Amino acid sequence: METVVGEAAAAMMVSKSTAVVACTAMAVLYVAILYSPTLILRLPHPTSFKQFMIRRFLCAAVSSVLSLFLSSLLLLPIQNWKLMHLLNIYGARTDHFWQAVFIPLSLTSLMYAGSLLLKFLLLLDSWREHGNGGISFNSVIYGLHKFLEYVPSVASNVSAWRNYVVAPLTEELVFRACMIPLLLCGGFKPYHVIFLCPIFFSLAHLNHFLEFYNQKNYSLVRASMAVGLQLGYTVIFGSYASFLFIRTGHLIAPLFAHMFCNFMGLPVIYSQRRGIVSLSFLAGAAGFVWLLLPLTRIDLCNFRTDNCQCWHGYCSWK
């Protein structure tokens, strides 16, 4: 892979303070724009949940475009803008595409070994229930029928589109593709960025406190605990997603991991009736730690074979 990214960024550096201010602004914008239709544009309140979510989808899209523009403005002199430079910086690449999808996805699934096993055991129980105590052809047909019913219901569910498509795509664009190049170009070390970027990611979830407190009528303590748990999870996942982006250089790597994690929810650590689920979780977690660095080696998702320690040439941005 050519060093076009490093050469382009070297033409216009940003300071650490500028990078932090820009990332903070993008995080605030990502949340604030969600409330702009009613608070700023004075549009009437949506008449349905679907209309409400579609309006939020549009706001998230506008926020993503503005963040892409702001980060591009800071990273590249406007007279030297080239599409390839921007795509490389944002991790929108076609080389090693399938490696960038399946290797991180396989790695992420190890943390859900307990969850996947539990789902499989529950599926077997359902098959036995409809197969008179055993797995029969009729029980398999029943399972296939339920699956075929499930897919259209998800595809037409606006909440599913939010959780599995819109939120992962816009969040990864803003909090990984836009922010990480700015922070690295600003002089932050990669391992600093891995833990700094999730702080901005968490800022975008603080608005959930008001939703829990005002809309769901949670007590102050209960709302704080709910948001605290959510923020803890977003920090952990944000660090992992940032790690994937920096190690692979592909936006698709954290994007698919994000979609998968949203679909699976929190990993199942313990099941009261099935101790093997806990063992599976521990085995999967051990495998995840053991394979984290080997499965994200730079050469697995990139053509670079020289002495540069990163795919994108950030280490040469002096």
PDB file of C-alpha atoms in Angstrom:
ATOM      1  CA  MET A   1       0.000   0.000   0.000  1.00  0.00           C
ATOM      2  CA  GLU A   2       1.323   3.431  -0.900  1.00  0.00           C
ATOM      3  CA  THR A   3       2.048   6.050   1.726  1.00  0.00           C
ATOM      4  CA  VAL A   4      -0.375   8.566   0.250  1.00  0.00           C
ATOM      5  CA  VAL A   5      -2.099   8.973   3.587  1.00  0.00           C
ATOM      6  CA  GLY A   6       1.071   9.900   5.415  1.00  0.00           C
ATOM      7  CA  GLU A   7       2.139  12.295   2.658  1.00  0.00           C
ATOM      8  CA  ALA A   8      -1.260  13.971   2.546  1.00  0.00           C
ATOM      9  CA  ALA A   9      -1.464  14.401   6.309  1.00  0.00           C
ATOM     10  CA  ALA A  10       2.097  15.642   6.550  1.00  0.00           C
ATOM     11  CA  ALA A  11       1.071  18.578   4.377  1.00  0.00           C
ATOM     12  CA  MET A  12      -1.146  19.924   7.100  1.00  0.00           C
ATOM     13  CA  MET A  13      -0.671  18.918  10.727  1.00  0.00           C
ATOM     14  CA  VAL A  14      -3.009  19.702  13.588  1.00  0.00           C
ATOM     15  CA  SER A  15      -2.140  20.343  17.222  1.00  0.00           C
ATOM     16  CA  LYS A  16      -3.256  18.098  20.069  1.00  0.00           C
ATOM     17  CA  SER A  17      -5.573  20.774  21.419  1.00  0.00           C
ATOM     18  CA  THR A  18      -7.156  21.311  17.997  1.00  0.00           C
ATOM     19  CA  ALA A  19      -7.691  17.570  17.589  1.00  0.00           C
ATOM     20  CA  VAL A  20      -9.327  17.264  21.032  1.00  0.00           C
ATOM     21  CA  VAL A  21     -11.557  20.309  20.485  1.00  0.00           C
ATOM     22  CA  ALA A  22     -12.623  19.019  17.059  1.00  0.00           C
ATOM     23  CA  CYS A  23     -13.420  15.550  18.452  1.00  0.00           C
ATOM     24  CA  THR A  24     -15.393  17.073  21.321  1.00  0.00           C
ATOM     25  CA  ALA A  25     -17.322  19.222  18.862  1.00  0.00           C
ATOM     26  CA  MET A  26     -18.152  16.199  16.703  1.00  0.00           C
ATOM     27  CA  ALA A  27     -19.330  14.224  19.744  1.00  0.00           C
ATOM     28  CA  VAL A  28     -21.560  17.082  20.920  1.00  0.00           C
ATOM     29  CA  LEU A  29     -22.863  17.637  17.395  1.00  0.00           C
ATOM     30  CA  TYR A  30     -23.750  13.965  17.045  1.00  0.00           C
ATOM     31  CA  VAL A  31     -26.089  14.230  20.046  1.00  0.00           C
ATOM     32  CA  ALA A  32     -27.275  17.831  19.768  1.00  0.00           C
ATOM     33  CA  ILE A  33     -28.430  17.517  16.182  1.00  0.00           C
ATOM     34  CA  LEU A  34     -30.876  14.786  17.228  1.00  0.00           C
ATOM     35  CA  TYR A  35     -32.891  17.417  19.071  1.00  0.00           C
ATOM     36  CA  SER A  36     -32.573  20.162  16.441  1.00  0.00           C
ATOM     37  CA  PRO A  37     -35.797  19.418  14.510  1.00  0.00           C
ATOM     38  CA  THR A  38     -38.009  20.414  17.453  1.00  0.00           C
ATOM     39  CA  LEU A  39     -35.732  22.779  19.411  1.00  0.00           C
ATOM     40  CA  ILE A  40     -34.162  24.732  16.539  1.00  0.00           C
ATOM     41  CA  LEU A  41     -36.248  24.117  13.414  1.00  0.00           C
ATOM     42  CA  ARG A  42     -39.458  24.193  15.473  1.00  0.00           C
ATOM     43  CA  LEU A  43     -40.917  21.251  13.600  1.00  0.00           C
ATOM     44  CA  PRO A  44     -43.975  19.578  15.152  1.00  0.00           C
ATOM     45  CA  HIS A  45     -43.360  16.493  17.251  1.00  0.00           C
ATOM     46  CA  PRO A  46     -43.499  13.214  15.328  1.00  0.00           C
ATOM     47  CA  THR A  47     -46.891  11.560  15.340  1.00  0.00           C
ATOM     48  CA  SER A  48     -45.491   8.007  15.467  1.00  0.00           C
ATOM     49  CA  PHE A  49     -42.423   6.148  16.693  1.00  0.00           C
ATOM     50  CA  LYS A  50     -41.470   5.273  13.111  1.00  0.00           C
ATOM     51  CA  GLN A  51     -41.585   8.931  12.084  1.00  0.00           C
ATOM     52  CA  PHE A  52     -39.543   9.828  15.160  1.00  0.00           C
ATOM     53  CA  MET A  53     -36.833   7.274  14.280  1.00  0.00           C
ATOM     54  CA  ILE A  54     -36.694   8.270  10.603  1.00  0.00           C
ATOM     55  CA  ARG A  55     -36.177  11.868  11.671  1.00  0.00           C
ATOM     56  CA  ARG A  56     -33.319  10.735  13.909  1.00  0.00           C
ATOM     57  CA  PHE A  57     -31.830   8.689  11.073  1.00  0.00           C
ATOM     58  CA  LEU A  58     -31.697  11.834   8.932  1.00  0.00           C
ATOM     59  CA  CYS A  59     -30.141  13.844  11.773  1.00  0.00           C
ATOM     60  CA  ALA A  60     -27.463  11.185  12.325  1.00  0.00           C
ATOM     61  CA  ALA A  61     -26.691  11.185   8.589  1.00  0.00           C
ATOM     62  CA  VAL A  62     -26.310  14.987   8.550  1.00  0.00           C
ATOM     63  CA  SER A  63     -24.063  14.832  11.619  1.00  0.00           C
ATOM     64  CA  SER A  64     -21.869  12.191   9.962  1.00  0.00           C
ATOM     65  CA  VAL A  65     -21.478  14.248   6.787  1.00  0.00           C
ATOM     66  CA  LEU A  66     -20.587  17.372   8.790  1.00  0.00           C
ATOM     67  CA  SER A  67     -18.029  15.422  10.824  1.00  0.00           C
ATOM     68  CA  LEU A  68     -16.459  14.007   7.672  1.00  0.00           C
ATOM     69  CA  PHE A  69     -16.224  17.519   6.248  1.00  0.00           C
ATOM     70  CA  LEU A  70     -14.710  18.959   9.445  1.00  0.00           C
ATOM     71  CA  SER A  71     -12.083  16.244   9.793  1.00  0.00           C
ATOM     72  CA  SER A  72     -11.200  16.512   6.089  1.00  0.00           C
ATOM     73  CA  LEU A  73     -10.859  20.256   6.432  1.00  0.00           C
ATOM     74  CA  LEU A  74      -8.373  19.822   9.264  1.00  0.00           C
ATOM     75  CA  LEU A  75      -6.418  16.916   7.793  1.00  0.00           C
ATOM     76  CA  LEU A  76      -5.994  17.950   4.172  1.00  0.00           C
ATOM     77  CA  PRO A  77      -5.402  21.360   2.546  1.00  0.00           C
ATOM     78  CA  ILE A  78      -8.502  22.028   0.453  1.00  0.00           C
ATOM     79  CA  GLN A  79      -6.499  22.576  -2.742  1.00  0.00           C
ATOM     80  CA  ASN A  80      -4.950  19.096  -2.399  1.00  0.00           C
ATOM     81  CA  TRP A  81      -8.117  17.137  -1.663  1.00  0.00           C
ATOM     82  CA  LYS A  82      -8.144  13.863  -3.530  1.00  0.00           C
ATOM     83  CA  LEU A  83     -10.737  11.162  -3.156  1.00  0.00           C
ATOM     84  CA  MET A  84      -8.173   8.401  -2.629  1.00  0.00           C
ATOM     85  CA  HIS A  85      -6.512  10.337   0.199  1.00  0.00           C
ATOM     86  CA  LEU A  86      -9.805  10.783   1.998  1.00  0.00           C
ATOM     87  CA  LEU A  87     -10.926   7.184   1.499  1.00  0.00           C
ATOM     88  CA  ASN A  88      -7.619   5.835   2.832  1.00  0.00           C
ATOM     89  CA  ILE A  89      -7.773   8.081   5.876  1.00  0.00           C
ATOM     90  CA  TYR A  90     -11.329   7.004   6.667  1.00  0.00           C
ATOM     91  CA  GLY A  91     -10.560   3.312   6.184  1.00  0.00           C
ATOM     92  CA  ALA A  92     -12.885   2.955   3.195  1.00  0.00           C
ATOM     93  CA  ARG A  93     -10.814   0.438   1.261  1.00  0.00           C
ATOM     94  CA  THR A  94     -11.510  -2.540  -0.971  1.00  0.00           C
ATOM     95  CA  ASP A  95      -8.227  -4.449  -0.567  1.00  0.00           C
ATOM     96  CA  HIS A  96      -8.338  -7.299   1.975  1.00  0.00           C
ATOM     97  CA  PHE A  97     -12.049  -6.596   2.375  1.00  0.00           C
ATOM     98  CA  TRP A  98     -13.122 -10.094   3.395  1.00  0.00           C
ATOM     99  CA  GLN A  99     -10.191 -10.498   5.779  1.00  0.00           C
ATOM    100  CA  ALA A 100     -11.194  -7.225   7.445  1.00  0.00           C
ATOM    101  CA  VAL A 101     -14.742  -8.541   7.842  1.00  0.00           C
ATOM    102  CA  PHE A 102     -14.359 -12.150   8.922  1.00  0.00           C
ATOM    103  CA  ILE A 103     -11.170 -12.084  11.009  1.00  0.00           C
ATOM    104  CA  PRO A 104     -12.344  -9.356  13.461  1.00  0.00           C
ATOM    105  CA  LEU A 105     -15.871 -10.834  13.439  1.00  0.00           C
ATOM    106  CA  SER A 106     -14.506 -14.258  14.365  1.00  0.00           C
ATOM    107  CA  LEU A 107     -12.374 -12.696  17.079  1.00  0.00           C
ATOM    108  CA  THR A 108     -15.342 -10.787  18.484  1.00  0.00           C
ATOM    109  CA  SER A 109     -17.542 -13.889  18.496  1.00  0.00           C
ATOM    110  CA  LEU A 110     -15.158 -15.556  20.965  1.00  0.00           C
ATOM    111  CA  MET A 111     -16.396 -13.168  23.657  1.00  0.00           C
ATOM    112  CA  TYR A 112     -19.895 -14.462  22.930  1.00  0.00           C
ATOM    113  CA  ALA A 113     -19.037 -18.150  23.155  1.00  0.00           C
ATOM    114  CA  GLY A 114     -21.342 -18.529  26.156  1.00  0.00           C
ATOM    115  CA  SER A 115     -24.142 -16.574  24.473  1.00  0.00           C
ATOM    116  CA  LEU A 116     -23.885 -18.558  21.239  1.00  0.00           C
ATOM    117  CA  LEU A 117     -23.873 -21.867  23.110  1.00  0.00           C
ATOM    118  CA  LEU A 118     -26.917 -20.845  25.147  1.00  0.00           C
ATOM    119  CA  LYS A 119     -28.795 -19.833  21.985  1.00  0.00           C
ATOM    120  CA  PHE A 120     -27.896 -23.191  20.423  1.00  0.00           C
ATOM    121  CA  LEU A 121     -29.102 -25.119  23.477  1.00  0.00           C
ATOM    122  CA  LEU A 122     -32.355 -23.168  23.544  1.00  0.00           C
ATOM    123  CA  LEU A 123     -32.796 -23.913  19.841  1.00  0.00           C
ATOM    124  CA  LEU A 124     -32.317 -27.633  20.519  1.00  0.00           C
ATOM    125  CA  ASP A 125     -34.908 -27.464  23.302  1.00  0.00           C
ATOM    126  CA  SER A 126     -37.354 -25.808  20.922  1.00  0.00           C
ATOM    127  CA  TRP A 127     -36.751 -28.476  18.289  1.00  0.00           C
ATOM    128  CA  ARG A 128     -37.248 -31.274  20.825  1.00  0.00           C
ATOM    129  CA  GLU A 129     -40.450 -29.644  22.042  1.00  0.00           C
ATOM    130  CA  HIS A 130     -41.885 -29.745  18.533  1.00  0.00           C
ATOM    131  CA  GLY A 131     -40.391 -33.137  17.733  1.00  0.00           C
ATOM    132  CA  ASN A 132     -41.936 -35.190  20.548  1.00  0.00           C
ATOM    133  CA  GLY A 133     -38.781 -35.266  22.654  1.00  0.00           C
ATOM    134  CA  GLY A 134     -36.309 -35.646  19.804  1.00  0.00           C
ATOM    135  CA  ILE A 135     -35.008 -33.781  16.783  1.00  0.00           C
ATOM    136  CA  SER A 136     -37.136 -34.765  13.824  1.00  0.00           C
ATOM    137  CA  PHE A 137     -37.674 -33.537  10.307  1.00  0.00           C
ATOM    138  CA  ASN A 138     -40.810 -31.696  11.428  1.00  0.00           C
ATOM    139  CA  SER A 139     -38.921 -29.887  14.193  1.00  0.00           C
ATOM    140  CA  VAL A 140     -36.266 -28.745  11.709  1.00  0.00           C
ATOM    141  CA  ILE A 141     -38.982 -27.494   9.356  1.00  0.00           C
ATOM    142  CA  TYR A 142     -40.566 -25.656  12.276  1.00  0.00           C
ATOM    143  CA  GLY A 143     -37.234 -23.995  13.110  1.00  0.00           C
ATOM    144  CA  LEU A 144     -36.723 -22.986   9.490  1.00  0.00           C
ATOM    145  CA  HIS A 145     -40.257 -21.595   9.343  1.00  0.00           C
ATOM    146  CA  LYS A 146     -39.688 -19.496  12.464  1.00  0.00           C
ATOM    147  CA  PHE A 147     -36.431 -18.180  10.998  1.00  0.00           C
ATOM    148  CA  LEU A 148     -38.130 -17.197   7.748  1.00  0.00           C
ATOM    149  CA  GLU A 149     -40.756 -15.357   9.786  1.00  0.00           C
ATOM    150  CA  TYR A 150     -38.082 -13.633  11.876  1.00  0.00           C
ATOM    151  CA  VAL A 151     -36.090 -12.152   8.972  1.00  0.00           C
ATOM    152  CA  PRO A 152     -38.929 -10.059   7.442  1.00  0.00           C
ATOM    153  CA  SER A 153     -40.037  -8.913  10.882  1.00  0.00           C
ATOM    154  CA  VAL A 154     -36.539  -7.592  11.610  1.00  0.00           C
ATOM    155  CA  ALA A 155     -36.202  -6.020   8.168  1.00  0.00           C
ATOM    156  CA  SER A 156     -39.410  -4.059   8.715  1.00  0.00           C
ATOM    157  CA  ASN A 157     -38.594  -3.096  12.306  1.00  0.00           C
ATOM    158  CA  VAL A 158     -37.396   0.506  12.583  1.00  0.00           C
ATOM    159  CA  SER A 159     -35.683  -0.230  15.915  1.00  0.00           C
ATOM    160  CA  ALA A 160     -33.695  -3.022  14.261  1.00  0.00           C
ATOM    161  CA  TRP A 161     -32.562  -0.623  11.554  1.00  0.00           C
ATOM    162  CA  ARG A 162     -31.419   1.783  14.270  1.00  0.00           C
ATOM    163  CA  ASN A 163     -29.548  -0.847  16.301  1.00  0.00           C
ATOM    164  CA  TYR A 164     -28.030  -2.909  13.505  1.00  0.00           C
ATOM    165  CA  VAL A 165     -27.475  -0.424  10.663  1.00  0.00           C
ATOM    166  CA  VAL A 166     -27.853   3.302  11.292  1.00  0.00           C
ATOM    167  CA  ALA A 167     -26.271   3.555  14.752  1.00  0.00           C
ATOM    168  CA  PRO A 168     -23.225   1.350  13.956  1.00  0.00           C
ATOM    169  CA  LEU A 169     -22.616   3.026  10.592  1.00  0.00           C
ATOM    170  CA  THR A 170     -22.886   6.637  11.765  1.00  0.00           C
ATOM    171  CA  GLU A 171     -21.075   6.035  15.049  1.00  0.00           C
ATOM    172  CA  GLU A 172     -18.159   4.276  13.375  1.00  0.00           C
ATOM    173  CA  LEU A 173     -17.918   7.034  10.768  1.00  0.00           C
ATOM    174  CA  VAL A 174     -17.822   9.783  13.377  1.00  0.00           C
ATOM    175  CA  PHE A 175     -16.054   8.177  16.340  1.00  0.00           C
ATOM    176  CA  ARG A 176     -13.567   6.014  14.475  1.00  0.00           C
ATOM    177  CA  ALA A 177     -13.096   7.191  10.872  1.00  0.00           C
ATOM    178  CA  CYS A 178     -13.197  10.927  11.673  1.00  0.00           C
ATOM    179  CA  MET A 179     -11.725  11.112  15.164  1.00  0.00           C
ATOM    180  CA  ILE A 180      -8.893   8.575  15.139  1.00  0.00           C
ATOM    181  CA  PRO A 181      -6.987  10.120  12.189  1.00  0.00           C
ATOM    182  CA  LEU A 182      -7.327  13.554  13.833  1.00  0.00           C
ATOM    183  CA  LEU A 183      -5.989  12.329  17.164  1.00  0.00           C
ATOM    184  CA  LEU A 184      -3.129  10.382  15.588  1.00  0.00           C
ATOM    185  CA  CYS A 185      -2.259  13.267  13.304  1.00  0.00           C
ATOM    186  CA  GLY A 186      -2.356  15.541  16.346  1.00  0.00           C
ATOM    187  CA  GLY A 187       0.512  13.598  17.891  1.00  0.00           C
ATOM    188  CA  PHE A 188      -1.271  11.164  20.219  1.00  0.00           C
ATOM    189  CA  LYS A 189       0.224   7.683  20.384  1.00  0.00           C
ATOM    190  CA  PRO A 190      -1.961   4.847  19.066  1.00  0.00           C
ATOM    191  CA  TYR A 191      -2.360   3.258  22.506  1.00  0.00           C
ATOM    192  CA  HIS A 192      -3.419   6.659  23.882  1.00  0.00           C
ATOM    193  CA  VAL A 193      -6.002   7.026  21.129  1.00  0.00           C
ATOM    194  CA  ILE A 194      -7.402   3.560  21.847  1.00  0.00           C
ATOM    195  CA  PHE A 195      -8.389   4.738  25.337  1.00  0.00           C
ATOM    196  CA  LEU A 196      -9.037   8.411  24.540  1.00  0.00           C
ATOM    197  CA  CYS A 197     -11.443   7.957  21.631  1.00  0.00           C
ATOM    198  CA  PRO A 198     -14.008   5.992  23.708  1.00  0.00           C
ATOM    199  CA  ILE A 199     -14.321   9.003  26.038  1.00  0.00           C
ATOM    200  CA  PHE A 200     -15.814  10.991  23.154  1.00  0.00           C
ATOM    201  CA  PHE A 201     -17.891   7.928  22.267  1.00  0.00           C
ATOM    202  CA  SER A 202     -19.294   7.926  25.810  1.00  0.00           C
ATOM    203  CA  LEU A 203     -20.205  11.612  25.592  1.00  0.00           C
ATOM    204  CA  ALA A 204     -22.633  10.736  22.821  1.00  0.00           C
ATOM    205  CA  HIS A 205     -24.535   8.450  25.207  1.00  0.00           C
ATOM    206  CA  LEU A 206     -24.982  10.884  28.108  1.00  0.00           C
ATOM    207  CA  ASN A 207     -28.291  12.055  26.655  1.00  0.00           C
ATOM    208  CA  HIS A 208     -29.714   8.673  27.629  1.00  0.00           C
ATOM    209  CA  PHE A 209     -29.711   9.872  31.240  1.00  0.00           C
ATOM    210  CA  LEU A 210     -32.389  12.452  30.405  1.00  0.00           C
ATOM    211  CA  GLU A 211     -34.365   9.847  28.493  1.00  0.00           C
ATOM    212  CA  PHE A 212     -34.274   7.431  31.438  1.00  0.00           C
ATOM    213  CA  TYR A 213     -35.020  10.154  33.977  1.00  0.00           C
ATOM    214  CA  ASN A 214     -37.667  12.195  32.140  1.00  0.00           C
ATOM    215  CA  GLN A 215     -39.314   9.834  29.674  1.00  0.00           C
ATOM    216  CA  LYS A 216     -39.133   6.505  31.529  1.00  0.00           C
ATOM    217  CA  ASN A 217     -39.566   8.075  34.978  1.00  0.00           C
ATOM    218  CA  TYR A 218     -36.533   6.359  36.455  1.00  0.00           C
ATOM    219  CA  SER A 219     -35.359   7.595  39.843  1.00  0.00           C
ATOM    220  CA  LEU A 220     -32.141   9.603  39.903  1.00  0.00           C
ATOM    221  CA  VAL A 221     -30.205   6.663  41.325  1.00  0.00           C
ATOM    222  CA  ARG A 222     -31.683   4.131  38.913  1.00  0.00           C
ATOM    223  CA  ALA A 223     -31.082   6.396  35.902  1.00  0.00           C
ATOM    224  CA  SER A 224     -27.491   6.989  37.040  1.00  0.00           C
ATOM    225  CA  MET A 225     -26.871   3.254  37.431  1.00  0.00           C
ATOM    226  CA  ALA A 226     -28.387   2.460  34.035  1.00  0.00           C
ATOM    227  CA  VAL A 227     -26.345   5.133  32.273  1.00  0.00           C
ATOM    228  CA  GLY A 228     -23.222   4.192  34.252  1.00  0.00           C
ATOM    229  CA  LEU A 229     -23.486   0.589  33.091  1.00  0.00           C
ATOM    230  CA  GLN A 230     -24.070   1.739  29.531  1.00  0.00           C
ATOM    231  CA  LEU A 231     -21.098   4.127  29.638  1.00  0.00           C
ATOM    232  CA  GLY A 232     -18.855   1.383  30.996  1.00  0.00           C
ATOM    233  CA  TYR A 233     -19.840  -0.886  28.129  1.00  0.00           C
ATOM    234  CA  THR A 234     -19.360   1.864  25.526  1.00  0.00           C
ATOM    235  CA  VAL A 235     -15.865   2.621  26.866  1.00  0.00           C
ATOM    236  CA  ILE A 236     -14.858  -1.043  26.640  1.00  0.00           C
ATOM    237  CA  PHE A 237     -16.354  -1.548  23.196  1.00  0.00           C
ATOM    238  CA  GLY A 238     -15.095   1.842  21.986  1.00  0.00           C
ATOM    239  CA  SER A 239     -11.548   0.875  22.948  1.00  0.00           C
ATOM    240  CA  TYR A 240     -11.889  -2.419  21.095  1.00  0.00           C
ATOM    241  CA  ALA A 241     -13.383  -0.770  18.001  1.00  0.00           C
ATOM    242  CA  SER A 242     -10.601   1.835  17.992  1.00  0.00           C
ATOM    243  CA  PHE A 243      -8.053  -0.970  18.313  1.00  0.00           C
ATOM    244  CA  LEU A 244      -9.556  -2.762  15.306  1.00  0.00           C
ATOM    245  CA  PHE A 245      -9.547   0.395  13.195  1.00  0.00           C
ATOM    246  CA  ILE A 246      -5.936   1.229  14.012  1.00  0.00           C
ATOM    247  CA  ARG A 247      -4.677  -2.330  13.591  1.00  0.00           C
ATOM    248  CA  THR A 248      -6.517  -3.200  10.371  1.00  0.00           C
ATOM    249  CA  GLY A 249      -6.899   0.189   8.707  1.00  0.00           C
ATOM    250  CA  HIS A 250     -10.385  -0.838   7.602  1.00  0.00           C
ATOM    251  CA  LEU A 251     -13.543   0.893   8.787  1.00  0.00           C
ATOM    252  CA  ILE A 252     -15.440  -2.276   7.927  1.00  0.00           C
ATOM    253  CA  ALA A 253     -13.679  -4.157  10.760  1.00  0.00           C
ATOM    254  CA  PRO A 254     -15.136  -2.178  13.712  1.00  0.00           C
ATOM    255  CA  LEU A 255     -18.383  -1.638  11.772  1.00  0.00           C
ATOM    256  CA  PHE A 256     -19.227  -5.338  11.513  1.00  0.00           C
ATOM    257  CA  ALA A 257     -18.025  -5.946  15.072  1.00  0.00           C
ATOM    258  CA  HIS A 258     -20.359  -3.131  16.189  1.00  0.00           C
ATOM    259  CA  MET A 259     -23.325  -4.625  14.333  1.00  0.00           C
ATOM    260  CA  PHE A 260     -22.626  -8.055  15.781  1.00  0.00           C
ATOM    261  CA  CYS A 261     -22.310  -6.757  19.361  1.00  0.00           C
ATOM    262  CA  ASN A 262     -25.545  -4.767  19.037  1.00  0.00           C
ATOM    263  CA  PHE A 263     -27.299  -7.885  17.818  1.00  0.00           C
ATOM    264  CA  MET A 264     -25.923 -10.102  20.598  1.00  0.00           C
ATOM    265  CA  GLY A 265     -26.183  -7.614  23.464  1.00  0.00           C
ATOM    266  CA  LEU A 266     -24.124  -8.144  26.610  1.00  0.00           C
ATOM    267  CA  PRO A 267     -22.222 -11.473  26.694  1.00  0.00           C
ATOM    268  CA  VAL A 268     -23.926 -14.202  28.740  1.00  0.00           C
ATOM    269  CA  ILE A 269     -21.562 -15.072  31.582  1.00  0.00           C
ATOM    270  CA  TYR A 270     -23.773 -17.333  33.659  1.00  0.00           C
ATOM    271  CA  SER A 271     -26.843 -19.498  33.127  1.00  0.00           C
ATOM    272  CA  GLN A 272     -28.532 -20.922  36.200  1.00  0.00           C
ATOM    273  CA  ARG A 273     -29.465 -24.246  34.594  1.00  0.00           C
ATOM    274  CA  ARG A 274     -26.439 -24.694  32.336  1.00  0.00           C
ATOM    275  CA  GLY A 275     -22.994 -24.439  33.920  1.00  0.00           C
ATOM    276  CA  ILE A 276     -21.370 -25.248  30.592  1.00  0.00           C
ATOM    277  CA  VAL A 277     -22.349 -21.756  29.411  1.00  0.00           C
ATOM    278  CA  SER A 278     -19.999 -20.197  31.962  1.00  0.00           C
ATOM    279  CA  LEU A 279     -17.203 -22.556  30.931  1.00  0.00           C
ATOM    280  CA  SER A 280     -17.781 -21.613  27.286  1.00  0.00           C
ATOM    281  CA  PHE A 281     -17.623 -17.928  28.142  1.00  0.00           C
ATOM    282  CA  LEU A 282     -14.335 -18.379  30.046  1.00  0.00           C
ATOM    283  CA  ALA A 283     -12.853 -20.450  27.216  1.00  0.00           C
ATOM    284  CA  GLY A 284     -13.973 -17.885  24.642  1.00  0.00           C
ATOM    285  CA  ALA A 285     -12.607 -14.973  26.686  1.00  0.00           C
ATOM    286  CA  ALA A 286      -9.255 -16.760  27.069  1.00  0.00           C
ATOM    287  CA  GLY A 287      -9.156 -17.418  23.329  1.00  0.00           C
ATOM    288  CA  PHE A 288     -10.010 -13.781  22.633  1.00  0.00           C
ATOM    289  CA  VAL A 289      -7.096 -12.519  24.747  1.00  0.00           C
ATOM    290  CA  TRP A 290      -4.719 -15.095  23.279  1.00  0.00           C
ATOM    291  CA  LEU A 291      -5.645 -14.345  19.639  1.00  0.00           C
ATOM    292  CA  LEU A 292      -6.224 -10.579  19.912  1.00  0.00           C
ATOM    293  CA  LEU A 293      -2.803  -9.538  18.574  1.00  0.00           C
ATOM    294  CA  PRO A 294      -2.112 -12.500  16.223  1.00  0.00           C
ATOM    295  CA  LEU A 295      -5.464 -12.110  14.415  1.00  0.00           C
ATOM    296  CA  THR A 296      -5.012  -8.346  13.986  1.00  0.00           C
ATOM    297  CA  ARG A 297      -1.489  -8.481  12.559  1.00  0.00           C
ATOM    298  CA  ILE A 298      -0.902  -5.655  10.107  1.00  0.00           C
ATOM    299  CA  ASP A 299      -0.013  -7.979   7.219  1.00  0.00           C
ATOM    300  CA  LEU A 300      -3.346  -9.842   7.447  1.00  0.00           C
ATOM    301  CA  CYS A 301      -5.342  -6.858   6.192  1.00  0.00           C
ATOM    302  CA  ASN A 302      -2.704  -4.803   4.357  1.00  0.00           C
ATOM    303  CA  PHE A 303      -0.070  -4.981   1.670  1.00  0.00           C
ATOM    304  CA  ARG A 304       2.570  -3.099   3.673  1.00  0.00           C
ATOM    305  CA  THR A 305       5.630  -5.195   4.464  1.00  0.00           C
ATOM    306  CA  ASP A 306       8.214  -2.489   5.237  1.00  0.00           C
ATOM    307  CA  ASN A 307       9.410  -1.371   8.670  1.00  0.00           C
ATOM    308  CA  CYS A 308       6.483   0.943   9.320  1.00  0.00           C
ATOM    309  CA  GLN A 309       4.616  -0.301  12.375  1.00  0.00           C
ATOM    310  CA  CYS A 310       1.203   0.801  11.125  1.00  0.00           C
ATOM    311  CA  TRP A 311      -0.770   0.319   7.927  1.00  0.00           C
ATOM    312  CA  HIS A 312      -1.540   3.978   7.397  1.00  0.00           C
ATOM    313  CA  GLY A 313       1.870   5.589   7.923  1.00  0.00           C
ATOM    314  CA  TYR A 314       0.778   7.539  11.002  1.00  0.00           C
ATOM    315  CA  CYS A 315       4.096   6.672  12.626  1.00  0.00           C
ATOM    316  CA  SER A 316       5.810   8.776   9.945  1.00  0.00           C
ATOM    317  CA  TRP A 317       3.622  11.832  10.596  1.00  0.00           C
ATOM    318  CA  LYS A 318       6.307  13.894  12.338  1.00  0.00           C
TER     319      LYS A 318
END
